[in-house]
Short mmCIF file of C-alpha atoms in Angstrom, two decimals:
data_model
loop_
_atom_site.label_atom_id
_atom_site.label_comp_id
_atom_site.label_asym_id
_atom_site.label_seq_id
_atom_site.Cartn_x
_atom_site.Cartn_y
_atom_site.Cartn_z
CA ARG A 1 -97.15 57.39 -14.98
CA LEU A 2 -100.82 56.90 -15.70
CA LEU A 3 -102.15 53.38 -15.44
CA LEU A 4 -105.39 52.50 -17.15
CA MET A 5 -106.90 49.08 -16.64
CA LYS A 6 -109.68 47.74 -18.84
CA LYS A 7 -112.53 46.09 -17.08
CA GLU A 8 -113.91 42.91 -18.56
CA LYS A 9 -117.45 44.12 -18.11
CA THR A 10 -118.75 47.40 -19.44
CA GLU A 11 -121.71 47.89 -17.16
CA ILE A 12 -121.63 48.64 -13.47
CA SER A 13 -122.77 45.74 -11.32
CA GLU A 14 -126.03 46.19 -9.48
CA GLY A 15 -125.54 47.87 -6.10
CA THR A 16 -122.09 49.22 -6.99
CA ARG A 17 -120.90 52.64 -8.01
CA ILE A 18 -117.73 54.19 -9.38
CA TYR A 19 -115.64 56.09 -6.83
CA GLU A 20 -112.37 57.96 -6.97
CA ILE A 21 -109.92 58.58 -4.18
CA GLY A 22 -107.32 61.32 -4.29
CA TYR A 23 -104.67 61.09 -1.58
CA HIS A 24 -101.53 62.79 -0.26
CA LEU A 25 -98.81 60.56 1.17
CA ILE A 26 -96.20 61.84 3.63
CA SER A 27 -93.12 63.28 1.97
CA MET A 28 -90.70 61.39 4.25
CA LEU A 29 -91.48 58.10 2.48
CA PRO A 30 -88.52 56.86 0.44
CA GLU A 31 -89.47 56.41 -3.23
CA GLU A 32 -88.69 52.69 -3.09
CA LYS A 33 -91.41 52.29 -0.40
CA LEU A 34 -94.14 53.95 -2.52
CA PRO A 35 -95.20 50.75 -4.36
CA GLU A 36 -95.63 49.00 -1.01
CA VAL A 37 -97.77 51.83 0.41
CA VAL A 38 -99.89 52.04 -2.76
CA ALA A 39 -100.35 48.25 -2.69
CA LEU A 40 -101.66 48.57 0.87
CA ILE A 41 -104.22 51.17 -0.22
CA LYS A 42 -105.26 49.01 -3.18
CA SER A 43 -105.59 45.90 -1.02
CA SER A 44 -107.95 47.74 1.36
CA ILE A 45 -110.20 48.43 -1.64
CA GLU A 46 -109.81 45.01 -3.29
CA GLY A 47 -110.44 43.30 0.04
CA LYS A 48 -113.91 44.82 0.05
CA GLY A 49 -114.65 43.69 -3.51
CA GLY A 50 -113.42 46.80 -5.32
CA VAL A 51 -112.53 46.57 -9.04
CA PHE A 52 -110.05 49.17 -10.33
CA VAL A 53 -110.86 51.27 -13.38
CA SER A 54 -107.76 53.51 -13.51
CA GLU A 55 -105.11 55.11 -11.33
CA ASP A 56 -102.13 57.43 -11.30
CA PHE A 57 -99.06 56.47 -9.27
CA PRO A 58 -98.13 59.10 -6.63
CA LYS A 59 -95.74 61.89 -7.59
CA MET A 60 -94.05 64.43 -5.30
CA LYS A 61 -95.87 67.77 -5.37
CA VAL A 62 -95.38 71.12 -3.66
CA LEU A 63 -98.57 71.76 -1.71
CA ALA A 64 -100.49 75.00 -2.26
CA TYR A 65 -100.62 75.41 1.52
CA SER A 66 -99.12 73.66 4.51
CA ILE A 67 -101.06 70.67 5.84
CA SER A 68 -100.66 69.75 9.49
CA ARG A 69 -101.77 66.70 11.41
CA ALA A 70 -101.35 65.42 14.93
CA THR A 71 -99.61 62.06 15.30
CA ALA A 72 -98.85 60.52 18.69
CA GLY A 73 -99.36 63.86 20.46
CA LYS A 74 -96.96 65.68 18.10
CA ARG A 75 -98.03 68.09 15.34
CA GLU A 76 -96.40 67.57 11.94
CA HIS A 77 -96.43 70.15 9.13
CA PHE A 78 -96.13 69.19 5.46
CA THR A 79 -95.30 71.49 2.55
CA HIS A 80 -94.62 68.61 0.09
CA ALA A 81 -96.45 65.33 -0.41
CA TYR A 82 -96.82 62.50 -2.89
CA PHE A 83 -100.15 62.87 -4.69
CA GLY A 84 -101.91 59.93 -6.36
CA TRP A 85 -105.43 58.80 -7.23
CA MET A 86 -107.42 55.66 -7.96
CA LYS A 87 -110.78 55.13 -9.63
CA PHE A 88 -112.67 51.96 -8.76
CA GLU A 89 -116.05 50.21 -8.66
CA LEU A 90 -117.32 49.28 -5.20
CA SER A 91 -120.49 48.31 -3.39
CA GLN A 92 -122.06 51.21 -1.50
CA ALA A 93 -122.27 49.01 1.60
CA GLU A 94 -118.45 48.66 1.70
CA LEU A 95 -117.64 52.33 1.20
CA ALA A 96 -117.57 53.25 4.91
CA SER A 97 -115.08 50.48 5.75
CA VAL A 98 -112.77 51.54 2.87
CA LYS A 99 -112.92 55.16 4.08
CA GLU A 100 -112.07 54.02 7.62
CA ALA A 101 -109.07 52.03 6.34
CA LEU A 102 -107.83 55.13 4.48
CA ASP A 103 -108.30 57.33 7.55
CA ASN A 104 -106.30 54.87 9.68
CA ASN A 105 -103.37 54.65 7.24
CA LYS A 106 -100.49 56.57 8.91
CA ASN A 107 -98.86 57.28 5.53
CA ILE A 108 -101.84 59.25 4.23
CA ILE A 109 -101.88 62.91 5.24
CA ARG A 110 -105.22 63.67 3.61
CA SER A 111 -107.59 61.90 1.23
CA VAL A 112 -110.86 62.61 -0.50
CA LEU A 113 -113.30 59.97 -1.69
CA VAL A 114 -115.92 60.99 -4.28
CA LYS A 115 -118.56 59.33 -6.42
CA THR A 116 -117.71 59.67 -10.13
CA VAL A 117 -118.15 58.03 -13.56
CA ALA A 118 -116.09 55.31 -15.23
CA GLU A 119 -115.21 57.42 -18.27
CA ASN A 120 -111.95 59.35 -18.42
CA THR A 121 -112.58 62.76 -16.83
CA LEU A 122 -109.03 64.12 -16.88
CA ALA A 123 -109.02 67.82 -17.73
CA THR A 124 -106.76 68.97 -20.51
CA ILE A 125 -104.84 72.14 -19.85
CA ARG A 126 -105.21 74.71 -22.59
CA PRO A 127 -103.01 77.80 -22.65
CA ALA A 128 -104.78 81.06 -21.96
CA PHE A 129 -102.75 82.88 -24.62
CA VAL A 130 -101.25 81.64 -27.85
CA LYS A 131 -98.43 83.55 -29.52
CA LYS A 132 -99.19 84.22 -33.17
CA GLY A 133 -96.47 83.50 -35.72
CA ASP A 134 -94.83 86.28 -37.76
CA GLY A 135 -96.93 87.41 -40.72
CA GLU A 136 -100.06 85.75 -39.30
CA ALA A 137 -102.99 88.14 -38.79
CA LYS A 138 -104.59 88.18 -35.38
CA LYS A 139 -108.23 87.20 -35.79
CA ASP A 140 -109.57 88.99 -32.73
CA ILE A 141 -108.22 92.47 -33.69
CA PRO A 142 -110.02 94.06 -36.63
CA LYS A 143 -107.74 95.82 -39.14
CA GLN A 144 -108.25 99.57 -39.41
CA GLU A 145 -106.70 101.85 -41.96
CA ILE A 146 -105.27 105.07 -40.48
CA SER A 147 -103.30 107.89 -42.07
CA GLU A 148 -99.90 109.02 -40.83
CA GLU A 149 -101.38 112.38 -39.85
CA GLU A 150 -104.07 110.75 -37.66
CA LEU A 151 -101.45 108.46 -36.12
CA ASP A 152 -99.20 111.43 -35.23
CA LYS A 153 -102.15 113.28 -33.65
CA SER A 154 -103.01 110.19 -31.51
CA ILE A 155 -99.41 109.83 -30.36
CA ASP A 156 -99.15 113.54 -29.51
CA LYS A 157 -102.41 113.33 -27.56
CA LEU A 158 -101.20 110.28 -25.58
CA VAL A 159 -97.82 111.88 -24.86
CA GLY A 160 -99.61 115.05 -23.69
CA GLU A 161 -101.85 113.03 -21.34
CA VAL A 162 -98.84 111.25 -19.86
CA SER A 163 -96.98 114.58 -19.37
CA LEU A 164 -99.94 116.04 -17.46
CA LYS A 165 -100.00 113.07 -15.07
CA ILE A 166 -96.29 113.34 -14.28
#
């Protein structure tokens, strides 16, 4: 679920910048607790004067690699986590205290805070290959006329090359 919020003003206030945080929440959190945890993250930003531009509510993801962290002298390993992000406007002077609040949140395994732009920067996924429909000519392969005799010679040559390798 992607949430987009319109800001009343279109220009960035003086002394503020647009930032985005991406975060992984521990997988042991029950889904009904997620809104509470996200609200805590948002309040740490709003409490410092942050204004939200957009966000995406956390969803369970399989991690590309295991993330481990030490908590109370015990090492925990995570292969799944809830991933979410928030984009917001904030004063540069308040950025360090927001980062500290994120680092001290026990529900966050890992987070990244970056400077960005207010515009939508979501990447669209385009398929690498598209299957052509029946009867539709492929544009990237030039058509070449070839006689049956030439075709038979090419096949015989290829079969001969394969036989030699075996």
